[in-house]
Structure formats: C-alpha cells, structure tokens
Short mmCIF file of C-alpha atoms in Angstrom, two decimals:
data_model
loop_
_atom_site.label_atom_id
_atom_site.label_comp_id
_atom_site.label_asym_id
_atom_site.label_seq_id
_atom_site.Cartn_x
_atom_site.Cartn_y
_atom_site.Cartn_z
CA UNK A 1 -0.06 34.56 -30.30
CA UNK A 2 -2.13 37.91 -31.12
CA UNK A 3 -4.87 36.28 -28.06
CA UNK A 4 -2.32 35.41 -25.18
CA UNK A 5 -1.99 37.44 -22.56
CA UNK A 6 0.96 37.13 -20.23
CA UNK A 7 0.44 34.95 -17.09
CA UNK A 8 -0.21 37.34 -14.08
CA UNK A 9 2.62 37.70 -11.53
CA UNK A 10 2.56 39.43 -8.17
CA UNK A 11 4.08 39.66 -4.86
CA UNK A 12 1.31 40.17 -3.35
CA UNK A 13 -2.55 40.44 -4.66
CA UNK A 14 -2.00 42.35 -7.57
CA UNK A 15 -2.56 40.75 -11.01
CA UNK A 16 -0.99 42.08 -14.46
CA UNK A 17 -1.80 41.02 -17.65
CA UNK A 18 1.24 41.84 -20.47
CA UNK A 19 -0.83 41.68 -23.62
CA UNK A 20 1.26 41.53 -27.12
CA UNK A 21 -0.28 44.85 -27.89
CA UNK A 22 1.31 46.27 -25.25
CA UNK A 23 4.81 44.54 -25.88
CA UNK A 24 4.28 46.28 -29.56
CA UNK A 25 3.78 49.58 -28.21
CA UNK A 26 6.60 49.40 -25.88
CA UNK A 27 8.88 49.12 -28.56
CA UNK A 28 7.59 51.61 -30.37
CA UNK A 29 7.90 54.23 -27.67
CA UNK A 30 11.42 52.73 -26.56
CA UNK A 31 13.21 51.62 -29.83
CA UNK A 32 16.50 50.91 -27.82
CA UNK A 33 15.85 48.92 -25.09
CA UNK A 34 17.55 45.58 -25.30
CA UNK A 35 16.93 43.66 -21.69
CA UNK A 36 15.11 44.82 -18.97
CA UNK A 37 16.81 46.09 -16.04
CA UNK A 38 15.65 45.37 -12.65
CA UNK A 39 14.50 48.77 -12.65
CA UNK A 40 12.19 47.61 -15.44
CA UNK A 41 10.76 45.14 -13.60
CA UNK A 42 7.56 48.42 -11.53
CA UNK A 43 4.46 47.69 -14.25
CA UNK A 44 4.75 44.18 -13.86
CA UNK A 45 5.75 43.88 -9.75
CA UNK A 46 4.59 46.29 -7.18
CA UNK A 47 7.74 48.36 -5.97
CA UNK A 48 6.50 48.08 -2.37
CA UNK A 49 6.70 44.26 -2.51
CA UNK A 50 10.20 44.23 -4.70
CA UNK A 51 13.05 46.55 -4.64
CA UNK A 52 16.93 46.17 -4.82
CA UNK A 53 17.99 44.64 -1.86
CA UNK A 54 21.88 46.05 -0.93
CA UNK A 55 24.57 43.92 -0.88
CA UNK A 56 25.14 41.24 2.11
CA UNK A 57 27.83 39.69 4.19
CA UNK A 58 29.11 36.77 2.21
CA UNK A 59 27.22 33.50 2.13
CA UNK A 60 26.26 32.11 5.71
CA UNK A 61 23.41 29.64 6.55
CA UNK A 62 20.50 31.17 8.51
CA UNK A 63 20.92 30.33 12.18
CA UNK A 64 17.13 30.18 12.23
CA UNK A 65 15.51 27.95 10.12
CA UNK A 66 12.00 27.15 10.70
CA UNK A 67 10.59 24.19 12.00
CA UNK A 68 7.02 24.09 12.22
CA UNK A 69 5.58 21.24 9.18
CA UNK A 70 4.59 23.01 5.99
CA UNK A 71 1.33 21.41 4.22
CA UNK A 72 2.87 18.67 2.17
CA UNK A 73 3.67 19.17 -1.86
CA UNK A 74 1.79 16.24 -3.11
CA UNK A 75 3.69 12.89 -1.72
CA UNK A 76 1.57 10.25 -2.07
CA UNK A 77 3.64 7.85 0.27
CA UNK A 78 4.35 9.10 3.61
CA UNK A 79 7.65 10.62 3.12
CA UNK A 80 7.89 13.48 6.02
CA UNK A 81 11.20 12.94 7.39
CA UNK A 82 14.27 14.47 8.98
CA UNK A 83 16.57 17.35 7.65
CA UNK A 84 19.55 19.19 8.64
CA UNK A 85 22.13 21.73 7.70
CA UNK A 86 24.11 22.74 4.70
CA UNK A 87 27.25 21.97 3.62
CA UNK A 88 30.10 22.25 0.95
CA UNK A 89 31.96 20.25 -1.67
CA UNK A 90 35.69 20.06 -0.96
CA UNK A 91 38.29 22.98 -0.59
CA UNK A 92 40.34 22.79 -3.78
CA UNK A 93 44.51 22.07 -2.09
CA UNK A 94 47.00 24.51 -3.12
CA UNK A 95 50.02 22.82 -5.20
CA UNK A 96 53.16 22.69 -3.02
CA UNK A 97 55.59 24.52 -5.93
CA UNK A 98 58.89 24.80 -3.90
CA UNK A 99 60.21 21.54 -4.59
CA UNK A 100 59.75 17.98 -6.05
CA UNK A 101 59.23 16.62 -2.46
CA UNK A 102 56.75 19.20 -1.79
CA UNK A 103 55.07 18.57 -5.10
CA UNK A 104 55.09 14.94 -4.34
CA UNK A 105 53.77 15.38 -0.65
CA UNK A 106 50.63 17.34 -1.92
CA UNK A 107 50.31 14.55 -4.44
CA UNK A 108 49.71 12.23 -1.31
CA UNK A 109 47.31 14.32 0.50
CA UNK A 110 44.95 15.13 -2.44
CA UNK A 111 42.31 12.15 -1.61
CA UNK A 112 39.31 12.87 0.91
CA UNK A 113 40.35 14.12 3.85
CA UNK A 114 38.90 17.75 3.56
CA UNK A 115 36.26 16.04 1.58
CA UNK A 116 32.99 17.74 3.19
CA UNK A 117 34.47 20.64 5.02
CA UNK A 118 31.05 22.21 6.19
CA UNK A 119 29.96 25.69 4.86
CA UNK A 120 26.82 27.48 3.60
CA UNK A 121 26.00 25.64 -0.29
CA UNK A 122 28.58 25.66 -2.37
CA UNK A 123 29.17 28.91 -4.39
CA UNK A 124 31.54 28.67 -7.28
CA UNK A 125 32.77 31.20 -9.14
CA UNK A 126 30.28 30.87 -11.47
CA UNK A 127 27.44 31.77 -8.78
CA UNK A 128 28.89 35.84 -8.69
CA UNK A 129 28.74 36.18 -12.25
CA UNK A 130 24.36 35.37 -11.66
CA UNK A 131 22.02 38.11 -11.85
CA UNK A 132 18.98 35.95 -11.83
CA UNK A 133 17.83 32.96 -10.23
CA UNK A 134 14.90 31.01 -10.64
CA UNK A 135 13.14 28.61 -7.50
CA UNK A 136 11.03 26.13 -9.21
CA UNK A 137 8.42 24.05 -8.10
CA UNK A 138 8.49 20.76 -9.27
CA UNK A 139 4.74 18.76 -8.82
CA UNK A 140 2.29 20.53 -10.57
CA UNK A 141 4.31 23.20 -11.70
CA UNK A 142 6.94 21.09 -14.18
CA UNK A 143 5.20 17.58 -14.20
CA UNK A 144 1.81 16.36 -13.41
CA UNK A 145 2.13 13.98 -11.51
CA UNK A 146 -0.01 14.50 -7.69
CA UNK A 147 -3.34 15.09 -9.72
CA UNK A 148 -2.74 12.27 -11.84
CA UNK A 149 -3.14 9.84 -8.65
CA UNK A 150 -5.78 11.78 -7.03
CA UNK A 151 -8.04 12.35 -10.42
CA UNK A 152 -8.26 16.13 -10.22
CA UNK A 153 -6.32 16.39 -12.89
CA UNK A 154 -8.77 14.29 -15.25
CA UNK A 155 -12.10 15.83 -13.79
CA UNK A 156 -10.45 19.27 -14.58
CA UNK A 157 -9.97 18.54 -18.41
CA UNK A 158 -12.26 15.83 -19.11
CA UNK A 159 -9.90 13.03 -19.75
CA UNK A 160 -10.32 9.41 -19.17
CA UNK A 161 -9.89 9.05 -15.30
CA UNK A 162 -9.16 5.30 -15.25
CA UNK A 163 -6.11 6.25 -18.01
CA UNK A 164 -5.06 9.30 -15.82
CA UNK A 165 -4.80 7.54 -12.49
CA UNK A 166 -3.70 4.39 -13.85
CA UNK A 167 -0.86 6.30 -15.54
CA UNK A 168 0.02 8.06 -11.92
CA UNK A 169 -0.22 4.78 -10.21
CA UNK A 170 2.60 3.36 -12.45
CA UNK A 171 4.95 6.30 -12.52
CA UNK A 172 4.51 6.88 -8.42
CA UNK A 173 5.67 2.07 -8.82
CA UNK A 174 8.91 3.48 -10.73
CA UNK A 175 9.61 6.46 -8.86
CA UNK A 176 10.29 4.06 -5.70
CA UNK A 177 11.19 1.45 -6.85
CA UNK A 178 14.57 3.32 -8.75
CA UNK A 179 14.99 5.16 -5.00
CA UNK A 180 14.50 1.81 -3.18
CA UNK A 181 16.59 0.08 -5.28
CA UNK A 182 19.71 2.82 -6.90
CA UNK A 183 19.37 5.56 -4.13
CA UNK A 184 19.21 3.89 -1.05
CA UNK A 185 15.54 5.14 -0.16
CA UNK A 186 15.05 2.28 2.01
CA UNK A 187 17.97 3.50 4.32
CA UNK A 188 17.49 7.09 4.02
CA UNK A 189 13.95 7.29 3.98
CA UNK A 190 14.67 8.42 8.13
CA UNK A 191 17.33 9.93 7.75
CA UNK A 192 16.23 12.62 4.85
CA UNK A 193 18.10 15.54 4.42
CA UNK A 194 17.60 19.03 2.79
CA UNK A 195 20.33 19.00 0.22
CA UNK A 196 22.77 16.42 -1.09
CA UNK A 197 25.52 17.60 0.88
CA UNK A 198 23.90 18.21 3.89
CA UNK A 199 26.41 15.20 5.60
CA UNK A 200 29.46 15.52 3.62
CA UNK A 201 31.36 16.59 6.63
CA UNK A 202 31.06 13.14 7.78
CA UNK A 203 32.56 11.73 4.97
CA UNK A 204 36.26 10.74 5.08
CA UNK A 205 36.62 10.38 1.76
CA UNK A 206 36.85 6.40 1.73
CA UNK A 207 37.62 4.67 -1.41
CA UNK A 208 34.06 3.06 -1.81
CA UNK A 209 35.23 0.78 -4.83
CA UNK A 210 34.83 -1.82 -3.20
CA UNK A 211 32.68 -1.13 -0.20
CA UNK A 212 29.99 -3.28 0.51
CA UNK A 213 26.66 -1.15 1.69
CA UNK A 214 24.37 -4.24 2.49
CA UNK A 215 27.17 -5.72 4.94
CA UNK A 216 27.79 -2.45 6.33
CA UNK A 217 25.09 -2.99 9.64
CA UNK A 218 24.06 0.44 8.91
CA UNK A 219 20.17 0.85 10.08
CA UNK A 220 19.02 4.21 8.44
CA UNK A 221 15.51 3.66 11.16
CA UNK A 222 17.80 3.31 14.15
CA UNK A 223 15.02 0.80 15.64
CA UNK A 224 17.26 -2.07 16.57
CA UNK A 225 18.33 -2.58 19.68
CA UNK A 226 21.35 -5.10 19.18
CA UNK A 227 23.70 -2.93 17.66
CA UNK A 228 27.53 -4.06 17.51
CA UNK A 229 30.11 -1.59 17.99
CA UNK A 230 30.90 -2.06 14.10
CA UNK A 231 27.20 -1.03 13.75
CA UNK A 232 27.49 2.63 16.31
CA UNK A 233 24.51 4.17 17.55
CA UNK A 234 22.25 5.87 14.90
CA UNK A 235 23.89 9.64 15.18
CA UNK A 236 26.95 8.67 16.44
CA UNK A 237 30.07 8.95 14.70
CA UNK A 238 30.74 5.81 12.91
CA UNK A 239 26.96 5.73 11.58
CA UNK A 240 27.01 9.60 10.40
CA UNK A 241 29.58 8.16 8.56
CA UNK A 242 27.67 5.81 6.83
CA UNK A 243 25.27 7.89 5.87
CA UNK A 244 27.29 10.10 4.24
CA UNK A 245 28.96 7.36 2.62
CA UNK A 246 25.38 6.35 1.09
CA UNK A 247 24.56 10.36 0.43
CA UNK A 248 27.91 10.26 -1.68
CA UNK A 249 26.90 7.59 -4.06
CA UNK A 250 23.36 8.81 -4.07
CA UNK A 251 24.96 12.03 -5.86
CA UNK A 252 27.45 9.39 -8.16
CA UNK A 253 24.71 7.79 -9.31
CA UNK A 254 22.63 10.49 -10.48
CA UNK A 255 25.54 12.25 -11.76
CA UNK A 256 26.43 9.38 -13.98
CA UNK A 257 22.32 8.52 -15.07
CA UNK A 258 20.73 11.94 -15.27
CA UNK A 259 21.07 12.32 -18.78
CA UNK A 260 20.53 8.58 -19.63
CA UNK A 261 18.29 7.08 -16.45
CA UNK A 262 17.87 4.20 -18.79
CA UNK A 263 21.11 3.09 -17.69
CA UNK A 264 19.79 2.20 -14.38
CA UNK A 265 16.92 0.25 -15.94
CA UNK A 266 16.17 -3.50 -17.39
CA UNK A 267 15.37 -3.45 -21.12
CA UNK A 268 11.88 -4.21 -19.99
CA UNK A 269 11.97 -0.98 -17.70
CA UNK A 270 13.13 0.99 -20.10
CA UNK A 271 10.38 0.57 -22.50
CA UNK A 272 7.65 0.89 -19.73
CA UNK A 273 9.22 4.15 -18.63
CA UNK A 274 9.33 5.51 -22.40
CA UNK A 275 5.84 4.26 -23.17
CA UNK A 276 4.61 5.79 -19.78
CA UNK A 277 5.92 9.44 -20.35
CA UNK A 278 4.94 9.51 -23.69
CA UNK A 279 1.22 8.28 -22.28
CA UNK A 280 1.27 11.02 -19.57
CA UNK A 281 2.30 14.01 -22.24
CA UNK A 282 -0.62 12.74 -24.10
CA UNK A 283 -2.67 12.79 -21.77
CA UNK A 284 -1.91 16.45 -20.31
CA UNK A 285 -1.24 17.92 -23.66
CA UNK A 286 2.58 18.35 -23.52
CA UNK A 287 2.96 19.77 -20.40
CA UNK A 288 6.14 18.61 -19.60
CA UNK A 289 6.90 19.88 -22.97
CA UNK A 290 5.62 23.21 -22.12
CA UNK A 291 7.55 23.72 -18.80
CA UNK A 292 10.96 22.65 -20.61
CA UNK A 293 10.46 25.28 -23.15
CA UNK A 294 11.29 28.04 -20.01
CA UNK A 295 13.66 25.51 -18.55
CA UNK A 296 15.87 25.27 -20.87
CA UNK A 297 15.72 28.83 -22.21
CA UNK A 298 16.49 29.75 -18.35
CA UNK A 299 19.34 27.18 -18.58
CA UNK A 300 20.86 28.68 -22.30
CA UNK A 301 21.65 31.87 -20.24
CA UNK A 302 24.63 32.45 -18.76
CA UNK A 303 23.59 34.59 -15.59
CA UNK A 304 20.40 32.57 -14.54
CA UNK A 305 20.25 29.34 -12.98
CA UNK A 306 16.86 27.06 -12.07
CA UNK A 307 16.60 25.69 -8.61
CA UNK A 308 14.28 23.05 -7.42
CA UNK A 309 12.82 23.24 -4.20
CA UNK A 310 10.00 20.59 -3.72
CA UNK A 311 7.93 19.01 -0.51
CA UNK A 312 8.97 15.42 -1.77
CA UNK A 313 11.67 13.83 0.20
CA UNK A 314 14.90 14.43 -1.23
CA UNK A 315 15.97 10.80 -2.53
CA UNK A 316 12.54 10.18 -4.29
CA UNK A 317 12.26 13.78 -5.54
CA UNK A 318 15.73 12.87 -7.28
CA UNK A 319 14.40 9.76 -8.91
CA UNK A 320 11.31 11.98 -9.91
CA UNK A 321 13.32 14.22 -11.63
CA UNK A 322 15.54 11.18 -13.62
CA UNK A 323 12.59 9.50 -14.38
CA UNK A 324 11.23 12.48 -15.98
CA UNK A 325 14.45 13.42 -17.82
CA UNK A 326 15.00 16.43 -15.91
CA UNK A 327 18.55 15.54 -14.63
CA UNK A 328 20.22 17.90 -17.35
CA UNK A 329 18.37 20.75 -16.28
CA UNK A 330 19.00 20.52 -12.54
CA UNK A 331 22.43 19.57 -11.35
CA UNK A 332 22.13 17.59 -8.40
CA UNK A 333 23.65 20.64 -6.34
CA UNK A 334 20.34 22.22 -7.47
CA UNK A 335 17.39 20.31 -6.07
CA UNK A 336 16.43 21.33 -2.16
CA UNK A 337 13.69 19.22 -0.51
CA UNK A 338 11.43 21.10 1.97
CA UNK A 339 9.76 18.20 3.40
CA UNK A 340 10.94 19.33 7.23
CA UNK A 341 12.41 23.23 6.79
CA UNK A 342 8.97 24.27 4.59
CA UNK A 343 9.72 26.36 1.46
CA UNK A 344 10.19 29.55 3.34
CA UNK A 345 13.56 28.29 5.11
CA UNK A 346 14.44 26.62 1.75
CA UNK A 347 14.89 30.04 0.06
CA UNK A 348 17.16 31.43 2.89
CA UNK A 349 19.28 28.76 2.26
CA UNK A 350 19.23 30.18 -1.46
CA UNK A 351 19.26 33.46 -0.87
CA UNK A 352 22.45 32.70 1.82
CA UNK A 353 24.22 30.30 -0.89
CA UNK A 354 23.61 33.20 -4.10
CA UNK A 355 23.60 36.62 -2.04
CA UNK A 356 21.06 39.26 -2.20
CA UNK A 357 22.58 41.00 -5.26
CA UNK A 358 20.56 39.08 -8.08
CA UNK A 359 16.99 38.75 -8.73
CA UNK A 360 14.91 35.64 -7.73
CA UNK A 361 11.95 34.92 -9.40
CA UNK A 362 9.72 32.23 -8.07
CA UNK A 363 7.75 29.45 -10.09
CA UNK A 364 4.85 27.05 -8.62
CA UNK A 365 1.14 26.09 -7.93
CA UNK A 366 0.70 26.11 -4.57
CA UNK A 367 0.32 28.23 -1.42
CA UNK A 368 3.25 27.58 -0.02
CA UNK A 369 5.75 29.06 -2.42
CA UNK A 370 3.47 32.01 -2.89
CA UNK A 371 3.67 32.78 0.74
CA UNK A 372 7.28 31.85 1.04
CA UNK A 373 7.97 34.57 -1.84
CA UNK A 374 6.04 37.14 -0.74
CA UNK A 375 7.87 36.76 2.61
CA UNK A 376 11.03 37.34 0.96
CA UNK A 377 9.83 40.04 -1.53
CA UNK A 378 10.25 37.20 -4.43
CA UNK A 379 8.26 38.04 -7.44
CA UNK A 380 5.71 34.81 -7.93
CA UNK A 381 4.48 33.45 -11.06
CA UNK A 382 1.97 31.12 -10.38
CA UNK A 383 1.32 27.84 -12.83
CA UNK A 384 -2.24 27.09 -12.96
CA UNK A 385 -2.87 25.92 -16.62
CA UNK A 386 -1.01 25.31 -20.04
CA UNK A 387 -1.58 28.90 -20.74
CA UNK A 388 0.40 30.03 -17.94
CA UNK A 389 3.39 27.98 -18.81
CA UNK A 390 3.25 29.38 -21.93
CA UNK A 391 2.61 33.01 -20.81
CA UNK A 392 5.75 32.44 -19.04
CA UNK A 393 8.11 31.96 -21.98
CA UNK A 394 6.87 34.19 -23.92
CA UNK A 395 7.90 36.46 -21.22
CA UNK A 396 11.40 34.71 -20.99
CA UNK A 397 11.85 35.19 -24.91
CA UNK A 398 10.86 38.78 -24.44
CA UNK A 399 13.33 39.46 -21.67
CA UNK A 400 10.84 40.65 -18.80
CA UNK A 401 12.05 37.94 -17.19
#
C-alpha cells in the first residue's frame, strides 16, 4: 500500500498522482476533515474543467440528441441498431378517500392504463437525496471481455492466448444465446432502444399471463411484406405495442434472474457459466474482483448511485451484465446503451434524469467516455490496468471520491 499511487484523473490533459504520503500529510495538517466537499475536489481536478454547476429546470430530455455513429465499444457481433427516447414508469393513482364507491372505483382503475406515461427517466424520490453519481463503462473497464476475443488482452500480460480467446469465444456463445433465447434479442435486435423504458408509452398494460409472443406475428426486422392486419406495419400502432409488450418482460425477466441468472439456465449451463467466470478471473487476475470492490462500496452509500452506459446493444449488454453477476449492482433502470446516441448524448439523458446539482464522476477505457466527460466538465478516471482499479478504491475508501 506504502508503493501505490492513486490512478490519475483529469478533465482534460492534466495527470495527478495522490500518493499515501500525501494522504498522511493531509491529515496531519487538517485533523478534522471528515469527507471531501466538492470544493475539495481543485488538487485533484482542474477548476477550469469542473466547477459547481447552478441548479436547473427540473428533469427534461434534451431535444437534441446526437446522431452521428460513435466508434463502437467492443461488440463483436454486429449489433448497431436503432434507439429512441426516454420514458417513465407509471404515475402512482391517488386513493379516492370520500367514499366506499370511490374507494372501490380506484380499485378498478389501478391496472395499466397510465402504465408508460412518457417523461424524462424516472426520478424517484430517492434520486434528490444523490450528491454523486457515477457513469460506468462496462467492457474493459468492469469485465474483460472485447480483448479476450481479439487477443490483446493475452499479448499484453503474457497469458496463454489459445486459453484467453477460447475463454472469450465461449462467454460472447452464452451472452447470445441467454438474449436470443430469455430477452427476445432475435426480435429486438432492430428495434434496439436506449433504455428499458424507452417504449413503455406503448404499453397498455395487458395482462401478459398468458400471452403468447411466438404467435403474436410480430416481426422485430419489419422485412416481410405479407403482413395481416393482426400483424400492423412495423411502427405502427398495434406493432409499437408489441414491442413494448416484449421490452416489458425483457425488464421481468432480469428483475426476477439478476441476482440468480442460474435460474434461466440448464444444470449443464450453469456449471459451464460458473467454470467459465472462474477461468476468466484466473486468467486476468481478479479483475472482475477488483472493479466490484468500488462497485459495491459506491453502491453501500446512500447518496451515490453507478450507472452503466455501454456501446453494446441494450438486450445483450443486459445478458452481459447477468452473466457476469452484475445484476445486483445495476438495477435495470440503470444500464443505458449508446450504440446509436454515442456516450455524449447518453450523459444528457443522465444529467436531465439526476439534475445538475450532484457530482458525476466518470469511469472507462476508452476515448469515447473521455471525450464525452470532458464535454460535460465530468471528472474522468480512466481504467487502464489492475492498478488503476485499485487506485480507484483506495480513493473511494478515502473519500476523494
């Protein structure tokens, strides 16, 4: 611990190392201080590149989200797709009080129908109490998995490349086969959106018990040319419908497997998967590990959240992140794919859904991110090596994060 510095972070090209000889003298010189402020944050971010932004309007979607393609994260399979707007969980009813009939007349109209009523993301009560938000990268950054297939990752550190790829090769297998197979990926694989609830307003809030989605006619590639009336024309009403209707037991099923994807899996499967993590955290020294160290400290605090934002389409990012057992960590309402919007529009989306009051602090690899938080005056903490990951939580555990 005496050797490590702190990983560098910057907002623009300026590097700082935070050596545990300086943390020492610190508290020497300031016996009281507790947390640091925001005001805390000058030695270790430039002040020209991040200040306290004042209070905005409350939360509204951009009205300008960029379109131009962002270089891709690291999907291996071609999954650049579509993406649209943001949207919100339910209104909660008010309870009729005045009289049993009332009472029972609210009763009726509970189910669905102002299921998906469209806003900026959600933002429960919860959300004002933040003061800091973390936008994580997820390839790279959390898991290894992108260098695994192409070999990088084994010419960097002198493992076994045959092993290494080999061990990609069958995670990328699982990865879509759980989307193809639980999530739908097969339908949606046109039709991607941004966030999980980016088509609830097209959801009636149909009892889907007993709703049959391979009957349904709905054609998520719109390339067929005989469709029925039952079918409607890809964007129409009747198939937006559909969609969502698939969208909303996307988000059932990972609610209901993200802390036990096992669930989902053949006894068979479930061994694989177990042998084949276990393989890959040998194989990058507890990486995974590593990252879930900050993760979960992150989590353990009640005024900081972790968001995902990732170039992987949204439906396979989400089996990623089962498959890896990171479905605890990041509530479905969480996880952003950039695949179309590019990183950049991704955090005004955040930034609309939280406010401008707290802090964001941005986590990756890659170019992208980097330029997407210097572009919003985001500190960035880049992830380039095992030491970084844990530079960063010893900066966590010593609040100057």
């Amino acid at each position: 611990a005496s050797t490590t510095n702190a990983s560098p972070v910057s907002t623009s090209s300026t590097v700082v190392n935070i050596s545990t000889s300086a943390v020492a003298s610190i508290s020497q010189e300031y016996p009281t201080y507790t947390i640091l402020g925001q005001s805390q944050y000058q030695p270790c971010y430039p002040s020209a590149g991040f200040g306290v932004v004042p209070a905005a309007e409350s939360s509204t979607e951009s009205s300008a989200m960029a379109t131009a393609p962002f270089p891709g994260e690291k999907p291996p399979r071609g999954t650049h797709r579509h993406a649209s707007g943001d949207a919100s969980t339910s209104p909660s009813l008010s309870r009729a009080t005045a009289s049993k009939e009332l009472d029972e007349q609210a009763r009726k109209n509970i189910p669905g129908k102002n299921r998906g009523k469209r806003k900026a993301d959600t933002s429960s009560s919860q959300d004002s109490e933040l003061e800091r938000v973390f936008l994580w990268d997820l390839d790279e950054t959390i898991i290894i998995f992108h260098s695994l297939l192409t070999g990088s990752y084994a010419q960097k550190y002198g493992k076994d490349p045959t092993l290494v790829i080999g061990s990609g090769l069958s995670m990328e297998e699982m990865i879509f086969e759980v989307a193809d197979t639980h999530l739908f990926f097969n339908d949606l694989e046109e039709c991607d959106q941004v966030h999980i609830e980016d088509v609830a307003s097209d959801d009636n809030g149909q009892d889907l018990s007993n709703y049959n989605f391979s009957t349904d006619g709905f054609s998520g590639s719109g390339g067929s040319t005989n469709h029925s009336s039952s079918v409607g024309v890809p964007g129409g009403v009747d198939w937006m419908r559909k969609l969502a209707f698939r969208y909303r037991r996307v988000r059932e099923t990972y609610d209901k497997y993200k802390t036990n994807v096992g669930g989902l899996l053949s006894p068979q499967k479930r061994e694989a998967l177990q042998r084949l993590r276990t393989d890959i955290e040998v194989l990058t020294d507890s990486w995974l590990e590593t990252a879930l160290k900050s993760l979960l400290l992150i989590q353990s605090r009640k005024n900081c959240v972790n968001i995902l934002i990732t170039t992987t389409q949204l439906v396979p990012a989400l089996a990623k992140v089962l498959l890896y057992g990171l479905g605890e960590v990041f509530p479905i309402e969480n996880i952003y794919s950039a695949t179309k919007i590019g990183k950049e529009s991704c955090f005004e989306r955040i930034v609309s859904r939280f406010g401008k009051k707290v802090t964001y602090v941005v986590i990756g690899d890659g170019r992208d991110e980097e330029v997407a938080a210097k572009q919003h005056n985001m500190p960035f903490w880049r992830i380039t090596n095992h030491a970084d990951l844990m530079s960063l939580h010893q900066a966590l555990e010593l609040d100057f994060l």
